[in-house]
Structures are given as C-alpha cells and as structure tokens.
Amino acid sequence: MDEVEKQLSNIQQEMKRGTLVLAVMLLVDEAQYGYSLLQSLQDAGIAIEQNTLYPLLRRLEKQLLLESVWELEENRPRRYYKNTEKGKQLRSVLIQEWRKLNETMNELIGGSHD
Amino acid sequence: MIDKYLYTIGRYLSPKSKDEILKEIEVNLYDALEEQYGEGQPTEDQIETVIRQLGHPKKVAESYMDSPRSLIGPTLIDTYFEMLKIFLVLTVVGVAIGQTLANPESIVMWFVGVLSGLLQGALTTIGMVTLIFAMIQYFNHNEEVDEEEEWSLEILEEKPHEKSQVSKGETIAESVFLMILLLFINTDIVSRLISLPNVSGIVPVMDPNVWAVIIWPINAFIILSIGFNIYLIARGHYRKNTRILSIALDIITLAVISWMFFYPGLWNMDAAGNVIDAETTTILSNIMRLIYGIIVVVTGVDIIGHVRSLLRI
C-alpha cells in the first residue's frame, strides 16, 4: 500500500468510525447477537471488523445505551444486545444530527468538487 | 487451538474483566464457525480462518481495553529513560569508587565487590527512579478531563521564571556526591577511617554503637535527597512547594551534621588521643571544623537562594 492509499484508508476509517454507533443502534431494536449484527451491518454495506464491533457493543452497554442478556440456544450461550430507552432517545438526536451534517456536507461539496 | 488463542488474548487483559471478555470472544468464534461452515465439528483449518478473521491476540485484547494504562506515560517516558541512564552510570561509577576506597585484598575481590554492589545498586536505582516517575505520573495525570467540562483558567500554570530552572549539572553533581557518600558510609572504609590502630588493636574514633543506630536514618535521608534530585530534574524547574521542600531538606542536613559534630556521645576522641599525638589530634579537629564550616556555608547559601526565590514569587 503506497502512501496515498494509506492516507485514504486512514481517513475512510476515521469517517466510518463516527457512523458506527448510529449504525449499530439502528439495527438493535430487535435483540441481536454479535455475529448476526456483524452480518446485518455487512449486508447493509458497512464493513466492520469483529474486533471493532464486539468491544463497541460492550462500551455501549457500559454507557447504558444497550442492554444485553445471555441466552442458551442449543446448549450454546449467546449474548443478545438491544437498545435501551436511553439508547433510543439518544439515537433520535443522533439521527437529527446526521441529517443536519448530511445537508451541510452536501452544501459544502456542491457539484464542483467531484 | 481456540483454547490457546483465548489464553493468549487473556494474557493481555486485565484480570477484572478477563473471564467475561474471553467468554464473549469464545461465543463469537463459535458463532462465526457455525455461520461460515455450518454445524458440526470444525476442522483446524476452519478454526484458523476464523481466528485470523478476528485478529492478532494482542490487538483483540487492546480493542477491549477502554484506554491504554501505563505506569509512566508518553510525556514522561523520554525523561525517565534519560534519568535512568544517568543514574545507572552514576551507580556504576559510585560502586567502582566505593570498592576502590574500601581497599580490597585483591583485584578479584574488587571485581566481586563491584559486581555485588552493582546488582544491589542498579536495582535500587531502577526502583527509585521508576517509583519517583510513577508518582509524578500518578499525581499529574490521574485526573481525567471531561471534554465538555467547564474549566477554570486558574488551572493554567504560571510559566516558570528563568531563574527557577533546575540546573541539571549541579543537581546531578550533588547526586553523585550523595551516592558516593551513601556508599562510603555503608562500606568497610568507614570503619577503617574512623578507627585508629593502637598497640592492642582498633580504637574507634566514633562510638560504633551510636553509629550503628544513626546510620539508618542517615541512609534514608540521603536516599530521600537523591530521590528528590531525580524529581527536580524530571520536573525541570522549581515551584513553591519544591523550594519549601528543598529548604526543609537543607535544614535537616544542617541539623544532622551539627548534631553529629557537637554530640559528644558519638565521638571517642579520648581513646584516639591515646594513640596519636596532640598535634595530629589538633589537625584532625581543624579539618573536621573546616568540613563542618564548608557544609554550613554551602547549605546556608542554598537556603538563602530558595528563600529569596520564594519571596520573589
């Protein structure tokens, strides 16, 4: 990977990182376990590494934005995550923020920077 | 293979949350295996693929850590290694000088003495320097800063006055003197110097019983002073509290030296007088008075300097 590709990759990662929390919170109104959420994100076109997603879920749970429960399925435990009420409220604010940011960025980009 | 992978990750995790995190990683690994290869016993190749997807054990563990924890942070680490190098070199020099002064019976004994002294001295030095820097780190960086927190301009520190800078050379020289003194008073050389041969054997100039009691607080005081010097060099400049502490250490030095000089119970000059003539005794007394005078003047000048700086602040 040359220098430019490296820089681009870093900037892309930075941009995506900021959207991950909202993306996760949009997908866990129904409880999901780690790997199924990973696949849901990938299906939606958001490539995320496992060792980014799983710690993120733990952090969101610590912040009381998600709640988790261990369930036993076919003798295998699985940890299911879903939004808390606090998480849902925060998500609404984040969605508004996202829309504003989107508008602002579209205005800034206009049609002349492609 | 999964057990080995989890164990390796666990080595990098804090004991507090290790079990829970490992359980979660294990579950996620089996989920990945099942989703990618179906139910049933996975092969070693399949396990390896899934493990590689998750990543290097250290990276996985780091991703679960909220923030990197360190005894000595990035702002101090360079100074720490610099101080460690300086004081280890001083330890080597000090031990070599101490052993030479102790006048060992042979070069082999000198070498053995240096080696054992180095082992003890180097460990003490590393421990002391590390402890001091860990304390600076703890007290300076322990407060987490909340990004949104209202902060007062009062937290901004006054830029140190140019004259408040700690002279690295002077402080290191003082530390060298203290380290040599430490070695000097803790080796056989002391018993040689403070003892005088007479016909029937050794007549100590100092009362060994009193010396045996006072050497421990003196050692502690010297080590404290060396530690304080390391702290001063690490900080780079004096502040009000370090000036006050310097004055306190100077006063204690004066008190200890004066007590040693004037306390009759420590000295055994009558016994020494039996084996050396009156003229030599007078010369010895004058040398001791001179040394005492020099220490009083140097320490006094240091105290005055600190007091003046404090008044200026």
Short mmCIF file of C-alpha atoms in Angstrom, two decimals:
data_model
loop_
_atom_site.label_atom_id
_atom_site.label_comp_id
_atom_site.label_asym_id
_atom_site.label_seq_id
_atom_site.Cartn_x
_atom_site.Cartn_y
_atom_site.Cartn_z
CA MET A 1 0.00 0.00 0.00
CA ASP A 2 1.55 3.28 -1.06
CA GLU A 3 1.47 6.49 0.98
CA VAL A 4 -1.66 7.95 -0.66
CA GLU A 5 -3.61 4.71 -0.31
CA LYS A 6 -2.58 4.52 3.32
CA GLN A 7 -3.74 8.08 3.99
CA LEU A 8 -7.01 7.44 2.18
CA SER A 9 -7.59 4.26 4.15
CA ASN A 10 -6.96 6.08 7.44
CA ILE A 11 -9.31 8.92 6.56
CA GLN A 12 -12.01 6.48 5.42
CA GLN A 13 -11.68 4.59 8.69
CA GLU A 14 -12.00 7.84 10.64
CA MET A 15 -15.14 8.79 8.70
CA LYS A 16 -16.73 5.39 9.19
CA ARG A 17 -15.87 5.22 12.87
CA GLY A 18 -18.11 8.17 13.57
CA THR A 19 -21.08 6.50 11.93
CA LEU A 20 -20.72 3.08 13.56
CA VAL A 21 -22.53 3.86 16.79
CA LEU A 22 -25.57 5.16 14.97
CA ALA A 23 -25.50 2.24 12.52
CA VAL A 24 -25.41 -0.27 15.37
CA MET A 25 -28.18 1.49 17.25
CA LEU A 26 -30.36 1.43 14.16
CA LEU A 27 -30.09 -2.34 13.95
CA VAL A 28 -30.72 -3.46 17.53
CA ASP A 29 -34.34 -2.60 18.22
CA GLU A 30 -34.73 -6.35 17.91
CA ALA A 31 -32.14 -8.14 20.01
CA GLN A 32 -29.16 -9.39 18.03
CA TYR A 33 -26.10 -11.36 18.98
CA GLY A 34 -22.64 -10.19 17.97
CA TYR A 35 -22.07 -12.21 14.84
CA SER A 36 -25.61 -11.71 13.49
CA LEU A 37 -25.22 -7.95 13.96
CA LEU A 38 -21.90 -8.09 12.13
CA GLN A 39 -23.64 -9.74 9.20
CA SER A 40 -26.54 -7.27 9.29
CA LEU A 41 -24.03 -4.42 9.09
CA GLN A 42 -22.18 -6.10 6.24
CA ASP A 43 -25.45 -6.73 4.40
CA ALA A 44 -26.17 -3.01 4.76
CA GLY A 45 -22.79 -2.25 3.17
CA ILE A 46 -20.96 -1.32 6.35
CA ALA A 47 -17.76 -3.32 6.54
CA ILE A 48 -16.69 -3.56 10.14
CA GLU A 49 -14.11 -5.76 11.76
CA GLN A 50 -15.16 -8.12 14.52
CA ASN A 51 -12.65 -6.69 16.96
CA THR A 52 -14.17 -3.26 16.37
CA LEU A 53 -17.80 -4.27 16.73
CA TYR A 54 -17.65 -6.51 19.81
CA PRO A 55 -15.80 -4.06 22.06
CA LEU A 56 -18.09 -1.29 20.78
CA LEU A 57 -21.12 -3.28 21.92
CA ARG A 58 -19.59 -3.66 25.37
CA ARG A 59 -18.85 0.06 25.57
CA LEU A 60 -22.40 0.99 24.55
CA GLU A 61 -23.70 -1.36 27.18
CA LYS A 62 -21.49 0.23 29.82
CA GLN A 63 -22.94 3.59 28.80
CA LEU A 64 -26.43 2.09 29.29
CA LEU A 65 -27.32 2.72 25.65
CA LEU A 66 -27.62 -1.03 25.01
CA GLU A 67 -28.61 -3.86 27.28
CA SER A 68 -27.56 -7.45 26.92
CA VAL A 69 -28.78 -10.80 28.01
CA TRP A 70 -27.16 -14.22 27.78
CA GLU A 71 -29.40 -16.84 26.27
CA LEU A 72 -28.83 -20.54 25.87
CA GLU A 73 -29.54 -21.83 22.37
CA GLU A 74 -28.93 -25.49 21.56
CA ASN A 75 -26.60 -25.73 24.55
CA ARG A 76 -24.64 -22.71 23.34
CA PRO A 77 -24.74 -19.40 25.21
CA ARG A 78 -25.19 -16.25 23.14
CA ARG A 79 -25.17 -12.67 24.23
CA TYR A 80 -28.03 -10.66 22.76
CA TYR A 81 -27.87 -6.89 22.61
CA LYS A 82 -30.74 -4.44 22.18
CA ASN A 83 -31.41 -0.74 22.60
CA THR A 84 -32.39 0.66 25.96
CA GLU A 85 -34.87 3.52 26.27
CA LYS A 86 -31.94 5.84 26.86
CA GLY A 87 -30.30 4.44 23.74
CA LYS A 88 -33.41 5.09 21.66
CA GLN A 89 -33.64 8.68 22.86
CA LEU A 90 -30.02 9.28 22.05
CA ARG A 91 -30.46 7.67 18.65
CA SER A 92 -33.23 10.14 17.75
CA VAL A 93 -30.87 13.01 18.47
CA LEU A 94 -28.11 11.33 16.51
CA ILE A 95 -30.41 10.87 13.52
CA GLN A 96 -31.23 14.59 13.52
CA GLU A 97 -27.55 15.39 13.81
CA TRP A 98 -26.80 13.06 10.94
CA ARG A 99 -29.39 14.72 8.70
CA LYS A 100 -28.01 18.15 9.51
CA LEU A 101 -24.48 17.01 8.87
CA ASN A 102 -25.53 15.40 5.62
CA GLU A 103 -27.16 18.62 4.43
CA THR A 104 -24.17 20.69 5.44
CA MET A 105 -21.73 18.39 3.73
CA ASN A 106 -23.85 18.27 0.58
CA GLU A 107 -23.90 22.06 0.51
CA LEU A 108 -20.17 22.21 1.00
CA ILE A 109 -19.48 19.64 -1.64
CA GLY A 110 -21.96 21.18 -4.07
CA GLY A 111 -21.39 19.99 -7.60
CA SER A 112 -17.93 21.26 -8.21
CA HIS A 113 -15.69 19.02 -6.13
CA ASP A 114 -16.12 15.63 -7.81
CA MET B 1 -6.39 -24.05 19.05
CA ILE B 2 -9.28 -21.92 20.32
CA ASP B 3 -8.16 -22.53 23.92
CA LYS B 4 -4.63 -21.38 23.06
CA TYR B 5 -5.94 -18.35 21.24
CA LEU B 6 -8.18 -17.35 24.16
CA TYR B 7 -5.39 -17.96 26.66
CA THR B 8 -3.04 -15.72 24.65
CA ILE B 9 -5.63 -12.95 24.47
CA GLY B 10 -6.23 -13.35 28.21
CA ARG B 11 -2.58 -12.62 28.94
CA TYR B 12 -3.12 -9.05 27.73
CA LEU B 13 -6.42 -8.44 29.51
CA SER B 14 -6.96 -7.06 32.98
CA PRO B 15 -7.90 -9.79 35.47
CA LYS B 16 -11.03 -7.86 36.41
CA SER B 17 -12.82 -8.31 33.10
CA LYS B 18 -10.79 -11.14 31.57
CA ASP B 19 -13.22 -14.03 32.12
CA GLU B 20 -16.22 -12.19 30.77
CA ILE B 21 -14.42 -10.90 27.68
CA LEU B 22 -12.93 -14.31 26.89
CA LYS B 23 -16.34 -15.94 27.23
CA GLU B 24 -17.75 -13.44 24.76
CA ILE B 25 -14.89 -13.91 22.30
CA GLU B 26 -15.28 -17.69 22.52
CA VAL B 27 -19.00 -17.46 21.81
CA ASN B 28 -18.36 -15.13 18.88
CA LEU B 29 -15.76 -17.52 17.47
CA TYR B 30 -18.19 -20.45 17.59
CA ASP B 31 -20.90 -18.26 16.03
CA ALA B 32 -18.54 -17.38 13.20
CA LEU B 33 -17.63 -21.05 12.70
CA GLU B 34 -21.27 -22.08 12.61
CA GLU B 35 -22.33 -19.28 10.26
CA GLN B 36 -19.44 -19.87 7.87
CA TYR B 37 -19.08 -23.65 7.95
CA GLY B 38 -22.36 -24.95 9.36
CA GLU B 39 -22.89 -27.07 12.44
CA GLY B 40 -20.62 -29.94 13.39
CA GLN B 41 -17.03 -30.30 14.45
CA PRO B 42 -14.90 -27.61 12.77
CA THR B 43 -11.57 -28.53 11.24
CA GLU B 44 -8.30 -26.96 12.33
CA ASP B 45 -8.15 -25.02 9.06
CA GLN B 46 -11.62 -23.62 9.61
CA ILE B 47 -10.73 -22.59 13.15
CA GLU B 48 -7.56 -20.94 11.90
CA THR B 49 -9.53 -18.98 9.29
CA VAL B 50 -11.99 -17.71 11.88
CA ILE B 51 -9.21 -16.85 14.34
CA ARG B 52 -7.35 -14.92 11.65
CA GLN B 53 -10.55 -13.03 10.83
CA LEU B 54 -10.74 -11.89 14.45
CA GLY B 55 -7.10 -10.84 14.53
CA HIS B 56 -3.84 -10.89 16.45
CA PRO B 57 -4.43 -11.77 20.12
CA LYS B 58 -2.76 -8.60 21.35
CA LYS B 59 -4.80 -6.39 19.02
CA VAL B 60 -8.01 -8.12 20.03
CA ALA B 61 -7.19 -7.60 23.72
CA GLU B 62 -6.25 -3.95 23.13
CA SER B 63 -9.55 -3.32 21.37
CA TYR B 64 -11.33 -4.35 24.56
CA MET B 65 -9.32 -2.02 26.75
CA ASP B 66 -11.00 1.32 27.37
CA SER B 67 -7.77 3.26 27.42
CA PRO B 68 -4.13 2.24 27.50
CA ARG B 69 -2.83 2.17 31.05
CA SER B 70 0.75 2.91 31.82
CA LEU B 71 2.91 3.42 34.84
CA ILE B 72 4.86 6.16 33.08
CA GLY B 73 3.09 7.93 30.24
CA PRO B 74 4.41 9.22 26.91
CA THR B 75 5.05 12.73 28.26
CA LEU B 76 7.48 11.43 30.87
CA ILE B 77 8.95 8.33 29.29
CA ASP B 78 11.85 10.04 27.47
CA THR B 79 12.94 11.92 30.61
CA TYR B 80 12.55 8.68 32.57
CA PHE B 81 14.96 6.79 30.32
CA GLU B 82 17.37 9.72 30.32
CA MET B 83 17.38 9.82 34.14
CA LEU B 84 17.66 6.06 34.34
CA LYS B 85 20.74 6.13 32.09
CA ILE B 86 22.39 8.96 34.05
CA PHE B 87 21.76 7.41 37.46
CA LEU B 88 22.77 3.92 36.34
CA VAL B 89 26.07 5.32 35.06
CA LEU B 90 26.47 7.15 38.38
CA THR B 91 25.75 3.90 40.22
CA VAL B 92 28.45 2.09 38.24
CA VAL B 93 30.97 4.89 38.89
CA GLY B 94 29.95 5.16 42.54
CA VAL B 95 30.21 1.42 43.17
CA ALA B 96 33.63 1.28 41.47
CA ILE B 97 34.92 4.24 43.54
CA GLY B 98 33.40 2.83 46.72
CA GLN B 99 35.04 -0.53 46.17
CA THR B 100 38.41 1.07 45.37
CA LEU B 101 38.22 3.17 48.54
CA ALA B 102 37.36 0.05 50.51
CA ASN B 103 40.81 -1.21 49.52
CA PRO B 104 40.02 -4.85 48.78
CA GLU B 105 42.63 -7.53 49.27
CA SER B 106 42.93 -8.41 45.58
CA ILE B 107 41.68 -7.42 42.14
CA VAL B 108 39.39 -10.46 42.20
CA MET B 109 37.85 -9.30 45.47
CA TRP B 110 37.46 -5.81 44.00
CA PHE B 111 35.70 -7.30 40.99
CA VAL B 112 33.43 -9.45 43.16
CA GLY B 113 32.65 -6.41 45.32
CA VAL B 114 31.85 -4.29 42.27
CA LEU B 115 29.58 -6.99 40.83
CA SER B 116 27.61 -7.49 44.03
CA GLY B 117 27.48 -3.73 44.60
CA LEU B 118 26.25 -3.19 41.04
CA LEU B 119 23.50 -5.75 41.39
CA GLN B 120 22.21 -4.13 44.55
CA GLY B 121 22.89 -0.56 43.45
CA ALA B 122 21.38 -0.93 39.97
CA LEU B 123 18.20 -2.49 41.33
CA THR B 124 17.87 0.24 43.95
CA THR B 125 18.47 2.94 41.34
CA ILE B 126 15.97 1.49 38.85
CA GLY B 127 13.41 1.04 41.63
CA MET B 128 13.87 4.54 42.96
CA VAL B 129 13.80 6.31 39.58
CA THR B 130 10.76 4.26 38.50
CA LEU B 131 8.92 4.94 41.75
CA ILE B 132 9.51 8.68 41.50
CA PHE B 133 8.35 8.88 37.89
CA ALA B 134 5.34 6.67 38.64
CA MET B 135 4.41 9.08 41.43
CA ILE B 136 4.80 12.11 39.15
CA GLN B 137 2.65 10.33 36.58
CA TYR B 138 0.03 9.40 39.16
CA PHE B 139 -0.33 12.81 40.73
CA ASN B 140 -0.12 14.80 37.49
CA HIS B 141 -2.17 12.70 35.14
CA ASN B 142 -4.64 10.93 37.34
CA GLU B 143 -7.41 13.39 36.80
CA GLU B 144 -9.39 12.54 33.72
CA VAL B 145 -10.50 15.54 31.75
CA ASP B 146 -14.07 15.60 30.63
CA GLU B 147 -14.20 17.23 27.20
CA GLU B 148 -17.40 19.06 27.99
CA GLU B 149 -16.43 20.04 31.50
CA GLU B 150 -16.34 23.73 32.28
CA TRP B 151 -12.77 24.50 33.19
CA SER B 152 -11.38 27.45 35.01
CA LEU B 153 -8.45 29.50 33.78
CA GLU B 154 -7.00 29.04 37.25
CA ILE B 155 -5.70 25.63 36.21
CA LEU B 156 -3.26 27.32 33.83
CA GLU B 157 0.19 27.12 35.34
CA GLU B 158 2.47 30.09 35.72
CA LYS B 159 5.39 29.87 33.30
CA PRO B 160 8.42 29.23 35.49
CA HIS B 161 10.82 32.11 35.94
CA GLU B 162 14.13 31.58 34.14
CA LYS B 163 15.90 31.52 37.49
CA SER B 164 13.57 28.75 38.62
CA GLN B 165 15.14 26.28 36.24
CA VAL B 166 16.83 23.37 37.92
CA SER B 167 20.48 23.20 36.97
CA LYS B 168 20.83 19.66 35.66
CA GLY B 169 24.61 19.68 36.07
CA GLU B 170 24.53 20.92 39.66
CA THR B 171 21.78 18.56 40.67
CA ILE B 172 23.50 15.57 39.08
CA ALA B 173 26.81 16.58 40.71
CA GLU B 174 25.07 16.80 44.07
CA SER B 175 23.52 13.39 43.47
CA VAL B 176 26.94 11.95 42.60
CA PHE B 177 28.27 13.30 45.88
CA LEU B 178 25.30 11.84 47.77
CA MET B 179 25.67 8.44 46.08
CA ILE B 180 29.36 8.29 46.89
CA LEU B 181 28.59 9.36 50.45
CA LEU B 182 25.97 6.63 50.67
CA LEU B 183 28.45 4.01 49.52
CA PHE B 184 31.17 5.49 51.67
CA ILE B 185 29.28 5.31 54.94
CA ASN B 186 28.00 1.83 54.18
CA THR B 187 31.28 0.13 53.34
CA ASP B 188 34.18 -1.03 55.43
CA ILE B 189 36.04 2.12 54.56
CA VAL B 190 34.21 3.90 57.36
CA SER B 191 35.39 1.52 60.00
CA ARG B 192 38.92 1.94 58.63
CA LEU B 193 38.75 5.71 58.64
CA ILE B 194 37.06 6.10 61.96
CA SER B 195 39.30 3.56 63.63
CA LEU B 196 42.87 4.05 64.57
CA PRO B 197 45.39 1.31 65.16
CA ASN B 198 47.00 1.14 68.52
CA VAL B 199 49.11 -1.43 70.18
CA SER B 200 46.27 -3.60 71.34
CA GLY B 201 44.10 -3.39 68.18
CA ILE B 202 41.47 -0.93 66.91
CA VAL B 203 40.32 2.17 68.73
CA PRO B 204 37.26 3.61 67.02
CA VAL B 205 37.07 7.41 66.73
CA MET B 206 33.30 7.11 66.57
CA ASP B 207 31.32 5.08 69.03
CA PRO B 208 30.28 2.08 66.89
CA ASN B 209 27.11 1.53 68.95
CA VAL B 210 25.87 5.05 68.33
CA TRP B 211 26.97 4.89 64.67
CA ALA B 212 25.06 1.63 64.16
CA VAL B 213 21.86 3.38 65.30
CA ILE B 214 22.21 6.63 63.40
CA ILE B 215 23.36 5.16 60.07
CA TRP B 216 19.82 4.03 59.14
CA PRO B 217 18.10 7.43 59.35
CA ILE B 218 21.13 8.96 57.63
CA ASN B 219 20.85 6.41 54.81
CA ALA B 220 17.13 7.08 54.50
CA PHE B 221 17.76 10.80 54.39
CA ILE B 222 20.43 10.50 51.69
CA ILE B 223 18.20 8.24 49.56
CA LEU B 224 15.33 10.71 50.01
CA SER B 225 17.60 13.55 48.90
CA ILE B 226 18.75 11.62 45.78
CA GLY B 227 15.11 10.82 45.01
CA PHE B 228 14.20 14.47 45.38
CA ASN B 229 17.01 15.42 42.98
CA ILE B 230 15.66 12.97 40.39
CA TYR B 231 12.24 14.54 40.84
CA LEU B 232 13.68 18.04 40.39
CA ILE B 233 15.50 17.06 37.19
CA ALA B 234 12.35 15.39 35.87
CA ARG B 235 10.25 18.50 36.56
CA GLY B 236 12.93 20.80 35.16
CA HIS B 237 12.11 23.77 37.36
CA TYR B 238 11.38 24.73 40.95
CA ARG B 239 7.93 25.52 42.19
CA LYS B 240 6.88 26.95 45.52
CA ASN B 241 6.42 23.55 47.14
CA THR B 242 9.70 22.14 45.81
CA ARG B 243 11.53 25.23 47.11
CA ILE B 244 9.97 24.71 50.55
CA LEU B 245 10.93 21.04 50.47
CA SER B 246 14.49 21.97 49.44
CA ILE B 247 14.72 24.37 52.39
CA ALA B 248 13.38 21.66 54.70
CA LEU B 249 15.94 19.14 53.42
CA ASP B 250 18.73 21.73 53.83
CA ILE B 251 17.66 22.48 57.41
CA ILE B 252 17.53 18.75 58.22
CA THR B 253 21.02 18.37 56.69
CA LEU B 254 22.31 21.20 58.88
CA ALA B 255 20.62 19.76 61.96
CA VAL B 256 22.03 16.26 61.38
CA ILE B 257 25.55 17.50 60.62
CA SER B 258 25.50 19.85 63.62
CA TRP B 259 24.22 17.12 65.88
CA MET B 260 26.95 14.78 64.66
CA PHE B 261 29.58 17.48 65.11
CA PHE B 262 28.56 18.59 68.58
CA TYR B 263 27.16 15.40 70.13
CA PRO B 264 29.92 14.14 72.44
CA GLY B 265 28.49 10.63 72.73
CA LEU B 266 29.24 9.93 69.05
CA TRP B 267 32.94 10.61 69.29
CA ASN B 268 35.59 8.64 71.04
CA MET B 269 38.41 11.15 70.85
CA ASP B 270 39.84 10.31 74.27
CA ALA B 271 40.64 6.80 73.10
CA ALA B 272 42.07 8.16 69.86
CA GLY B 273 44.17 10.62 71.82
CA ASN B 274 45.94 7.73 73.43
CA VAL B 275 47.43 6.58 70.15
CA ILE B 276 48.05 9.81 68.20
CA ASP B 277 49.95 12.84 69.35
CA ALA B 278 48.34 16.12 70.33
CA GLU B 279 49.43 17.90 67.15
CA THR B 280 47.74 15.32 64.89
CA THR B 281 44.60 15.49 67.05
CA THR B 282 44.51 19.28 66.61
CA ILE B 283 44.98 18.96 62.82
CA LEU B 284 42.18 16.37 62.68
CA SER B 285 39.88 18.62 64.72
CA ASN B 286 40.64 21.59 62.48
CA ILE B 287 39.93 19.55 59.34
CA MET B 288 36.60 18.49 60.81
CA ARG B 289 35.77 22.11 61.73
CA LEU B 290 36.65 23.16 58.18
CA ILE B 291 34.41 20.47 56.67
CA TYR B 292 31.61 21.46 59.02
CA GLY B 293 32.09 25.12 58.11
CA ILE B 294 32.01 24.40 54.37
CA ILE B 295 28.79 22.36 54.71
CA VAL B 296 27.16 25.11 56.81
CA VAL B 297 28.13 27.83 54.30
CA VAL B 298 27.09 25.84 51.19
CA THR B 299 23.78 24.76 52.74
CA GLY B 300 23.18 28.26 54.11
CA VAL B 301 23.73 29.83 50.67
CA ASP B 302 21.32 27.28 49.19
CA ILE B 303 18.66 28.11 51.81
CA ILE B 304 19.07 31.86 51.22
CA GLY B 305 18.74 31.33 47.46
CA HIS B 306 15.50 29.39 47.89
CA VAL B 307 14.08 31.90 50.40
CA ARG B 308 14.85 34.80 48.05
CA SER B 309 13.16 33.00 45.17
CA LEU B 310 10.16 32.26 47.36
CA LEU B 311 9.88 35.94 48.35
CA ARG B 312 10.06 36.89 44.67
CA ILE B 313 7.14 34.54 43.92
#
